[in-house]
């Protein structure tokens, strides 16, 4: 496999995450969100919950992942929470956070008083299925909440809209576009139309590069917890790339989304390219410094590329 092909494919995957966050689907009609001339507003989320307000919300707070996606459409959040502080989150790279209240910097730790002080009209979050079926059991807390009790406390501050992270990223993007449209964004013209064109062009380039047959393995690596390998079919971003022709290594295992192994088993999962998570994972240099990881073809070829893992 030619090294240039591996480098091109890895680089395009990194680009695809960035472009994908700002692209949108073909349907900008916003079928589940409305804002009437009288000022009434409603949106039906992916749990089937319809949020109805007297007027369109303008002060949006929520989970880092979704708040960052909406910001790509010009909707700046008033407050964010997530696995880490927005200041340390790659999804907010280049953003001015001076007017954003960071009310949570660890999973499930949300400063309710600070969130209430930000005075949001609407709170947005995501949710993952329980398994590869894509089903979301009833009474499942949204991502970022410890449990339903905490979610209810947050819902007393402002209503919550939940977007499901399942299937292909193309589907997730379309749902984010529906929400952005409902919030007043022109999703058919201007910067959004330009981003859609960039996304489509990048998709074609990625499909062409993927024809080389280069194999990729997305990983989250830590010295203490070992080698976590993502299953492409269970991650919307990776599933989109797979639909575009990218070949991912099947990491095996029975668990949903990840197969985690100890460092001694790392050589059993070779690939041409490694995608390393930009969230909490070891750096390429740290990975290459591990004796077993150093045996991998991707590490020996220097083919480690960033993966802006969302979630």
mmCIF file of C-alpha atoms in Angstrom:
data_model
loop_
_atom_site.group_PDB
_atom_site.id
_atom_site.type_symbol
_atom_site.label_atom_id
_atom_site.label_comp_id
_atom_site.label_asym_id
_atom_site.label_seq_id
_atom_site.Cartn_x
_atom_site.Cartn_y
_atom_site.Cartn_z
ATOM 1 C CA UNK A 1 0.000 0.000 0.000
ATOM 2 C CA UNK A 2 1.518 3.298 -1.040
ATOM 3 C CA UNK A 3 2.384 5.643 1.830
ATOM 4 C CA UNK A 4 0.897 8.643 -0.023
ATOM 5 C CA UNK A 5 -2.481 6.904 -0.212
ATOM 6 C CA UNK A 6 -2.418 6.215 3.512
ATOM 7 C CA UNK A 7 -1.519 9.813 4.308
ATOM 8 C CA UNK A 8 -4.200 11.203 1.983
ATOM 9 C CA UNK A 9 -6.897 8.975 3.432
ATOM 10 C CA UNK A 10 -5.984 9.730 7.027
ATOM 11 C CA UNK A 11 -5.877 13.444 6.351
ATOM 12 C CA UNK A 12 -9.213 13.409 4.555
ATOM 13 C CA UNK A 13 -10.820 11.645 7.483
ATOM 14 C CA UNK A 14 -9.647 14.415 9.764
ATOM 15 C CA UNK A 15 -11.020 16.957 7.273
ATOM 16 C CA UNK A 16 -14.287 15.074 6.961
ATOM 17 C CA UNK A 17 -15.079 15.519 10.641
ATOM 18 C CA UNK A 18 -14.621 19.266 10.418
ATOM 19 C CA UNK A 19 -16.570 19.718 7.202
ATOM 20 C CA UNK A 20 -19.253 17.268 8.289
ATOM 21 C CA UNK A 21 -20.024 19.359 11.324
ATOM 22 C CA UNK A 22 -20.935 22.319 9.128
ATOM 23 C CA UNK A 23 -22.568 20.535 6.230
ATOM 24 C CA UNK A 24 -26.250 19.777 5.994
ATOM 25 C CA UNK A 25 -28.643 17.402 4.328
ATOM 26 C CA UNK A 26 -30.654 18.126 1.236
ATOM 27 C CA UNK A 27 -33.848 18.777 3.154
ATOM 28 C CA UNK A 28 -33.791 22.224 4.735
ATOM 29 C CA UNK A 29 -37.545 22.275 5.303
ATOM 30 C CA UNK A 30 -37.251 21.622 9.007
ATOM 31 C CA UNK A 31 -40.206 19.167 9.100
ATOM 32 C CA UNK A 32 -40.158 18.825 12.905
ATOM 33 C CA UNK A 33 -39.544 22.449 13.875
ATOM 34 C CA UNK A 34 -41.781 25.453 13.348
ATOM 35 C CA UNK A 35 -41.839 29.140 14.187
ATOM 36 C CA UNK A 36 -45.162 30.782 13.408
ATOM 37 C CA UNK A 37 -45.870 34.393 12.521
ATOM 38 C CA UNK A 38 -47.646 34.700 15.872
ATOM 39 C CA UNK A 39 -44.408 33.864 17.639
ATOM 40 C CA UNK A 40 -45.185 30.314 18.712
ATOM 41 C CA UNK A 41 -42.386 27.746 18.389
ATOM 42 C CA UNK A 42 -42.190 23.973 18.541
ATOM 43 C CA UNK A 43 -39.689 21.223 17.825
ATOM 44 C CA UNK A 44 -40.049 17.443 18.025
ATOM 45 C CA UNK A 45 -36.804 15.775 19.039
ATOM 46 C CA UNK A 46 -35.480 12.262 18.430
ATOM 47 C CA UNK A 47 -37.172 10.893 21.547
ATOM 48 C CA UNK A 48 -40.534 11.999 20.157
ATOM 49 C CA UNK A 49 -40.803 14.822 22.693
ATOM 50 C CA UNK A 50 -42.312 18.039 21.360
ATOM 51 C CA UNK A 51 -41.071 21.221 22.989
ATOM 52 C CA UNK A 52 -43.491 24.120 22.633
ATOM 53 C CA UNK A 53 -42.634 27.707 23.535
ATOM 54 C CA UNK A 54 -44.439 31.003 23.173
ATOM 55 C CA UNK A 55 -41.646 32.313 20.955
ATOM 56 C CA UNK A 56 -38.538 31.017 19.223
ATOM 57 C CA UNK A 57 -35.692 30.421 21.709
ATOM 58 C CA UNK A 58 -32.594 32.555 21.294
ATOM 59 C CA UNK A 59 -30.550 31.647 24.368
ATOM 60 C CA UNK A 60 -29.303 28.102 23.822
ATOM 61 C CA UNK A 61 -27.317 26.045 26.325
ATOM 62 C CA UNK A 62 -26.256 22.432 26.286
ATOM 63 C CA UNK A 63 -23.821 19.609 25.770
ATOM 64 C CA UNK A 64 -20.498 20.588 24.221
ATOM 65 C CA UNK A 65 -20.936 18.349 21.172
ATOM 66 C CA UNK A 66 -24.294 19.697 20.056
ATOM 67 C CA UNK A 67 -23.610 23.262 21.174
ATOM 68 C CA UNK A 68 -20.445 23.265 19.042
ATOM 69 C CA UNK A 69 -22.363 21.915 16.043
ATOM 70 C CA UNK A 70 -25.032 24.609 16.342
ATOM 71 C CA UNK A 71 -22.318 27.256 16.627
ATOM 72 C CA UNK A 72 -21.216 26.222 13.136
ATOM 73 C CA UNK A 73 -24.581 27.629 12.019
ATOM 74 C CA UNK A 74 -24.058 30.882 13.908
ATOM 75 C CA UNK A 75 -25.927 29.912 17.084
ATOM 76 C CA UNK A 76 -23.564 30.862 19.906
ATOM 77 C CA UNK A 77 -24.411 29.088 23.174
ATOM 78 C CA UNK A 78 -24.907 30.924 26.442
ATOM 79 C CA UNK A 79 -23.687 27.938 28.479
ATOM 80 C CA UNK A 80 -22.080 24.538 27.898
ATOM 81 C CA UNK A 81 -21.298 21.350 29.793
ATOM 82 C CA UNK A 82 -19.687 18.051 28.882
ATOM 83 C CA UNK A 83 -16.906 15.529 29.460
ATOM 84 C CA UNK A 84 -14.458 18.393 29.626
ATOM 85 C CA UNK A 85 -14.473 22.153 29.751
ATOM 86 C CA UNK A 86 -15.292 23.836 26.465
ATOM 87 C CA UNK A 87 -11.924 25.577 26.854
ATOM 88 C CA UNK A 88 -10.193 22.205 26.488
ATOM 89 C CA UNK A 89 -12.576 20.727 23.931
ATOM 90 C CA UNK A 90 -11.282 20.447 20.359
ATOM 91 C CA UNK A 91 -14.818 21.032 19.093
ATOM 92 C CA UNK A 92 -14.514 24.676 20.179
ATOM 93 C CA UNK A 93 -11.094 25.289 18.674
ATOM 94 C CA UNK A 94 -10.829 28.889 17.484
ATOM 95 C CA UNK A 95 -14.020 30.013 19.256
ATOM 96 C CA UNK A 96 -14.218 33.019 21.561
ATOM 97 C CA UNK A 97 -15.674 31.586 24.781
ATOM 98 C CA UNK A 98 -15.621 34.828 26.758
ATOM 99 C CA UNK A 99 -19.422 35.124 26.667
ATOM 100 C CA UNK A 100 -20.095 31.424 27.267
ATOM 101 C CA UNK A 101 -20.737 30.140 30.791
ATOM 102 C CA UNK A 102 -18.912 26.834 31.243
ATOM 103 C CA UNK A 103 -21.193 25.097 33.739
ATOM 104 C CA UNK A 104 -19.717 21.606 33.547
ATOM 105 C CA UNK A 105 -16.236 20.270 32.839
ATOM 106 C CA UNK A 106 -16.653 16.581 33.720
ATOM 107 C CA UNK A 107 -19.316 14.082 32.745
ATOM 108 C CA UNK A 108 -22.445 14.469 34.864
ATOM 109 C CA UNK A 109 -21.085 17.398 36.841
ATOM 110 C CA UNK A 110 -23.334 20.350 36.055
ATOM 111 C CA UNK A 111 -23.490 23.511 38.147
ATOM 112 C CA UNK A 112 -27.243 23.992 38.193
ATOM 113 C CA UNK A 113 -27.059 27.457 39.719
ATOM 114 C CA UNK A 114 -24.626 28.641 37.050
ATOM 115 C CA UNK A 115 -26.782 27.079 34.338
ATOM 116 C CA UNK A 116 -29.875 28.837 35.680
ATOM 117 C CA UNK A 117 -27.945 32.119 35.894
ATOM 118 C CA UNK A 118 -27.155 31.837 32.165
ATOM 119 C CA UNK A 119 -30.938 32.062 31.650
ATOM 120 C CA UNK A 120 -31.287 29.658 28.686
ATOM 121 C CA UNK A 121 -34.521 29.398 26.720
ATOM 122 C CA UNK A 122 -33.611 25.905 25.516
ATOM 123 C CA UNK A 123 -31.113 23.205 26.486
ATOM 124 C CA UNK A 124 -29.802 20.773 23.881
ATOM 125 C CA UNK A 125 -28.126 17.416 24.315
ATOM 126 C CA UNK A 126 -27.551 14.139 22.520
ATOM 127 C CA UNK A 127 -28.303 10.523 23.280
ATOM 128 C CA UNK A 128 -26.759 7.223 22.221
ATOM 129 C CA UNK A 129 -28.563 3.927 21.636
ATOM 130 C CA UNK A 130 -28.085 1.070 24.081
ATOM 131 C CA UNK A 131 -26.686 -1.257 21.421
ATOM 132 C CA UNK A 132 -26.131 -1.740 17.700
ATOM 133 C CA UNK A 133 -29.884 -2.012 17.074
ATOM 134 C CA UNK A 134 -30.141 1.762 17.436
ATOM 135 C CA UNK A 135 -32.928 1.458 19.988
ATOM 136 C CA UNK A 136 -33.064 3.907 22.882
ATOM 137 C CA UNK A 137 -34.824 2.451 25.922
ATOM 138 C CA UNK A 138 -37.432 4.561 27.688
ATOM 139 C CA UNK A 139 -36.220 6.623 30.635
ATOM 140 C CA UNK A 140 -32.651 6.773 29.301
ATOM 141 C CA UNK A 141 -30.911 9.964 30.395
ATOM 142 C CA UNK A 142 -29.407 12.148 27.697
ATOM 143 C CA UNK A 143 -25.658 12.232 27.217
ATOM 144 C CA UNK A 144 -23.945 14.405 29.799
ATOM 145 C CA UNK A 145 -26.471 13.687 32.561
ATOM 146 C CA UNK A 146 -25.715 11.308 35.415
ATOM 147 C CA UNK A 147 -29.262 10.001 35.533
ATOM 148 C CA UNK A 148 -32.882 10.913 34.947
ATOM 149 C CA UNK A 149 -33.057 12.719 38.283
ATOM 150 C CA UNK A 150 -30.327 15.146 37.246
ATOM 151 C CA UNK A 151 -31.885 15.555 33.818
ATOM 152 C CA UNK A 152 -35.184 16.502 35.444
ATOM 153 C CA UNK A 153 -33.403 19.149 37.514
ATOM 154 C CA UNK A 154 -31.939 20.590 34.324
ATOM 155 C CA UNK A 155 -35.349 20.459 32.610
ATOM 156 C CA UNK A 156 -36.756 22.660 35.365
ATOM 157 C CA UNK A 157 -34.374 25.389 34.195
ATOM 158 C CA UNK A 158 -35.376 25.139 30.528
ATOM 159 C CA UNK A 159 -36.906 22.501 28.230
ATOM 160 C CA UNK A 160 -34.529 19.955 26.720
ATOM 161 C CA UNK A 161 -34.221 18.945 23.062
ATOM 162 C CA UNK A 162 -32.412 15.651 22.408
ATOM 163 C CA UNK A 163 -30.738 14.619 19.138
ATOM 164 C CA UNK A 164 -29.872 10.921 18.737
ATOM 165 C CA UNK A 165 -26.335 9.994 17.699
ATOM 166 C CA UNK A 166 -27.053 6.838 15.728
ATOM 167 C CA UNK A 167 -26.947 5.543 12.175
ATOM 168 C CA UNK A 168 -24.871 7.592 9.751
ATOM 169 C CA UNK A 169 -23.499 11.057 10.479
ATOM 170 C CA UNK A 170 -25.448 12.155 7.411
ATOM 171 C CA UNK A 171 -28.654 11.460 9.351
ATOM 172 C CA UNK A 172 -27.359 13.181 12.490
ATOM 173 C CA UNK A 173 -26.281 16.225 10.479
ATOM 174 C CA UNK A 174 -29.723 16.453 8.905
ATOM 175 C CA UNK A 175 -31.345 16.458 12.335
ATOM 176 C CA UNK A 176 -28.994 19.205 13.530
ATOM 177 C CA UNK A 177 -29.930 21.144 10.399
ATOM 178 C CA UNK A 178 -33.622 20.670 11.263
ATOM 179 C CA UNK A 179 -32.946 22.158 14.676
ATOM 180 C CA UNK A 180 -30.856 25.018 13.274
ATOM 181 C CA UNK A 181 -33.632 25.786 10.761
ATOM 182 C CA UNK A 182 -36.207 25.827 13.551
ATOM 183 C CA UNK A 183 -33.958 28.252 15.438
ATOM 184 C CA UNK A 184 -34.035 30.662 12.521
ATOM 185 C CA UNK A 185 -30.950 29.748 10.486
ATOM 186 C CA UNK A 186 -31.071 29.957 6.681
ATOM 187 C CA UNK A 187 -30.017 26.377 5.934
ATOM 188 C CA UNK A 188 -30.446 26.696 2.164
ATOM 189 C CA UNK A 189 -28.105 29.548 1.327
ATOM 190 C CA UNK A 190 -25.058 31.526 2.368
ATOM 191 C CA UNK A 191 -22.357 29.823 4.400
ATOM 192 C CA UNK A 192 -24.417 26.681 4.912
ATOM 193 C CA UNK A 193 -24.803 26.138 1.170
ATOM 194 C CA UNK A 194 -21.062 26.666 0.717
ATOM 195 C CA UNK A 195 -20.329 24.191 3.525
ATOM 196 C CA UNK A 196 -22.642 21.649 1.883
ATOM 197 C CA UNK A 197 -20.736 21.982 -1.375
ATOM 198 C CA UNK A 198 -17.417 21.548 0.446
ATOM 199 C CA UNK A 199 -18.777 18.489 2.220
ATOM 200 C CA UNK A 200 -19.947 16.877 -0.997
ATOM 201 C CA UNK A 201 -16.596 17.571 -2.673
ATOM 202 C CA UNK A 202 -14.714 16.114 0.304
ATOM 203 C CA UNK A 203 -16.953 13.052 0.208
ATOM 204 C CA UNK A 204 -16.122 12.415 -3.428
ATOM 205 C CA UNK A 205 -12.405 12.834 -2.758
ATOM 206 C CA UNK A 206 -12.605 10.479 0.204
ATOM 207 C CA UNK A 207 -14.388 7.817 -1.842
ATOM 208 C CA UNK A 208 -11.713 8.070 -4.507
ATOM 209 C CA UNK A 209 -8.919 7.749 -1.937
ATOM 210 C CA UNK A 210 -10.675 4.866 -0.192
ATOM 211 C CA UNK A 211 -10.457 2.857 -3.417
ATOM 212 C CA UNK A 212 -6.822 2.153 -2.564
ATOM 213 C CA UNK A 213 -8.009 -0.302 0.098
ATOM 214 C CA UNK A 214 -6.133 1.333 2.975
ATOM 215 C CA UNK A 215 -7.337 -0.039 6.315
ATOM 216 C CA UNK A 216 -7.984 2.217 9.309
ATOM 217 C CA UNK A 217 -8.451 1.640 13.024
ATOM 218 C CA UNK A 218 -9.818 4.387 15.311
ATOM 219 C CA UNK A 219 -8.457 4.118 18.860
ATOM 220 C CA UNK A 220 -8.661 5.691 22.268
ATOM 221 C CA UNK A 221 -5.481 4.823 24.128
ATOM 222 C CA UNK A 222 -4.466 5.302 27.748
ATOM 223 C CA UNK A 223 -1.669 3.718 29.736
ATOM 224 C CA UNK A 224 -4.001 2.795 32.573
ATOM 225 C CA UNK A 225 -7.080 1.614 30.675
ATOM 226 C CA UNK A 226 -5.470 0.089 27.610
ATOM 227 C CA UNK A 227 -6.378 0.117 23.945
ATOM 228 C CA UNK A 228 -9.966 0.963 23.030
ATOM 229 C CA UNK A 229 -10.901 0.315 19.404
ATOM 230 C CA UNK A 230 -14.050 1.845 17.921
ATOM 231 C CA UNK A 231 -16.521 -0.119 15.835
ATOM 232 C CA UNK A 232 -17.214 1.888 12.706
ATOM 233 C CA UNK A 233 -20.805 0.731 12.314
ATOM 234 C CA UNK A 234 -21.680 2.017 15.801
ATOM 235 C CA UNK A 235 -20.214 5.516 15.428
ATOM 236 C CA UNK A 236 -22.141 7.889 13.133
ATOM 237 C CA UNK A 237 -19.028 9.665 11.840
ATOM 238 C CA UNK A 238 -17.203 6.433 11.073
ATOM 239 C CA UNK A 239 -20.340 4.858 9.631
ATOM 240 C CA UNK A 240 -20.554 7.744 7.162
ATOM 241 C CA UNK A 241 -16.943 7.194 6.107
ATOM 242 C CA UNK A 242 -17.645 3.486 5.757
ATOM 243 C CA UNK A 243 -20.621 4.287 3.514
ATOM 244 C CA UNK A 244 -18.225 6.367 1.406
ATOM 245 C CA UNK A 245 -15.985 3.348 0.902
ATOM 246 C CA UNK A 246 -13.440 3.564 3.719
ATOM 247 C CA UNK A 247 -12.169 0.216 5.020
ATOM 248 C CA UNK A 248 -12.113 -0.087 8.799
ATOM 249 C CA UNK A 249 -10.556 -2.924 10.745
ATOM 250 C CA UNK A 250 -13.142 -4.972 12.639
ATOM 251 C CA UNK A 251 -11.878 -4.879 16.236
ATOM 252 C CA UNK A 252 -14.063 -7.813 17.304
ATOM 253 C CA UNK A 253 -15.556 -8.095 20.771
ATOM 254 C CA UNK A 254 -19.150 -8.344 21.956
ATOM 255 C CA UNK A 255 -19.615 -4.883 23.448
ATOM 256 C CA UNK A 256 -21.350 -1.965 21.772
ATOM 257 C CA UNK A 257 -19.221 0.755 20.161
ATOM 258 C CA UNK A 258 -15.832 -0.236 21.642
ATOM 259 C CA UNK A 259 -13.652 -3.308 22.000
ATOM 260 C CA UNK A 260 -11.136 -2.706 24.761
ATOM 261 C CA UNK A 261 -8.022 -4.866 25.095
ATOM 262 C CA UNK A 262 -4.849 -4.791 27.150
ATOM 263 C CA UNK A 263 -1.600 -3.511 25.687
ATOM 264 C CA UNK A 264 -0.336 -7.058 25.226
ATOM 265 C CA UNK A 265 -3.105 -7.701 22.674
ATOM 266 C CA UNK A 266 -2.499 -4.565 20.599
ATOM 267 C CA UNK A 267 -0.354 -6.330 17.933
ATOM 268 C CA UNK A 268 -3.338 -8.603 17.178
ATOM 269 C CA UNK A 269 -5.144 -5.641 15.564
ATOM 270 C CA UNK A 270 -2.945 -4.272 12.755
ATOM 271 C CA UNK A 271 -3.989 -1.564 10.304
ATOM 272 C CA UNK A 272 -2.428 0.681 7.678
ATOM 273 C CA UNK A 273 -3.570 3.834 9.484
ATOM 274 C CA UNK A 274 -4.363 4.600 13.119
ATOM 275 C CA UNK A 275 -6.839 7.333 14.002
ATOM 276 C CA UNK A 276 -6.140 8.508 17.539
ATOM 277 C CA UNK A 277 -8.793 10.295 19.558
ATOM 278 C CA UNK A 278 -8.156 13.969 20.267
ATOM 279 C CA UNK A 279 -10.135 13.636 23.492
ATOM 280 C CA UNK A 280 -8.196 12.275 26.457
ATOM 281 C CA UNK A 281 -6.190 9.786 24.394
ATOM 282 C CA UNK A 282 -2.422 9.427 24.351
ATOM 283 C CA UNK A 283 -0.499 11.438 21.774
ATOM 284 C CA UNK A 284 1.037 9.770 18.699
ATOM 285 C CA UNK A 285 4.451 9.999 20.341
ATOM 286 C CA UNK A 286 3.161 8.334 23.497
ATOM 287 C CA UNK A 287 1.474 5.591 21.491
ATOM 288 C CA UNK A 288 4.621 4.953 19.450
ATOM 289 C CA UNK A 289 6.564 4.733 22.708
ATOM 290 C CA UNK A 290 4.595 1.700 23.847
ATOM 291 C CA UNK A 291 6.534 -1.508 22.990
ATOM 292 C CA UNK A 292 3.524 -3.403 21.644
ATOM 293 C CA UNK A 293 2.087 -0.460 19.708
ATOM 294 C CA UNK A 294 5.487 0.062 18.088
ATOM 295 C CA UNK A 295 4.961 -3.307 16.348
ATOM 296 C CA UNK A 296 1.904 -2.067 14.451
ATOM 297 C CA UNK A 297 2.333 -1.372 10.701
ATOM 298 C CA UNK A 298 0.657 2.044 11.048
ATOM 299 C CA UNK A 299 3.030 3.116 13.819
ATOM 300 C CA UNK A 300 6.079 1.834 11.950
ATOM 301 C CA UNK A 301 4.985 3.811 8.878
ATOM 302 C CA UNK A 302 4.222 6.924 10.908
ATOM 303 C CA UNK A 303 0.582 6.786 9.853
ATOM 304 C CA UNK A 304 -1.180 8.185 12.931
ATOM 305 C CA UNK A 305 -3.821 10.828 12.262
ATOM 306 C CA UNK A 306 -6.174 12.756 14.585
ATOM 307 C CA UNK A 307 -9.722 11.630 15.105
ATOM 308 C CA UNK A 308 -12.051 14.292 16.460
ATOM 309 C CA UNK A 309 -14.167 11.776 18.293
ATOM 310 C CA UNK A 310 -17.532 13.217 19.344
ATOM 311 C CA UNK A 311 -19.210 11.920 22.444
#
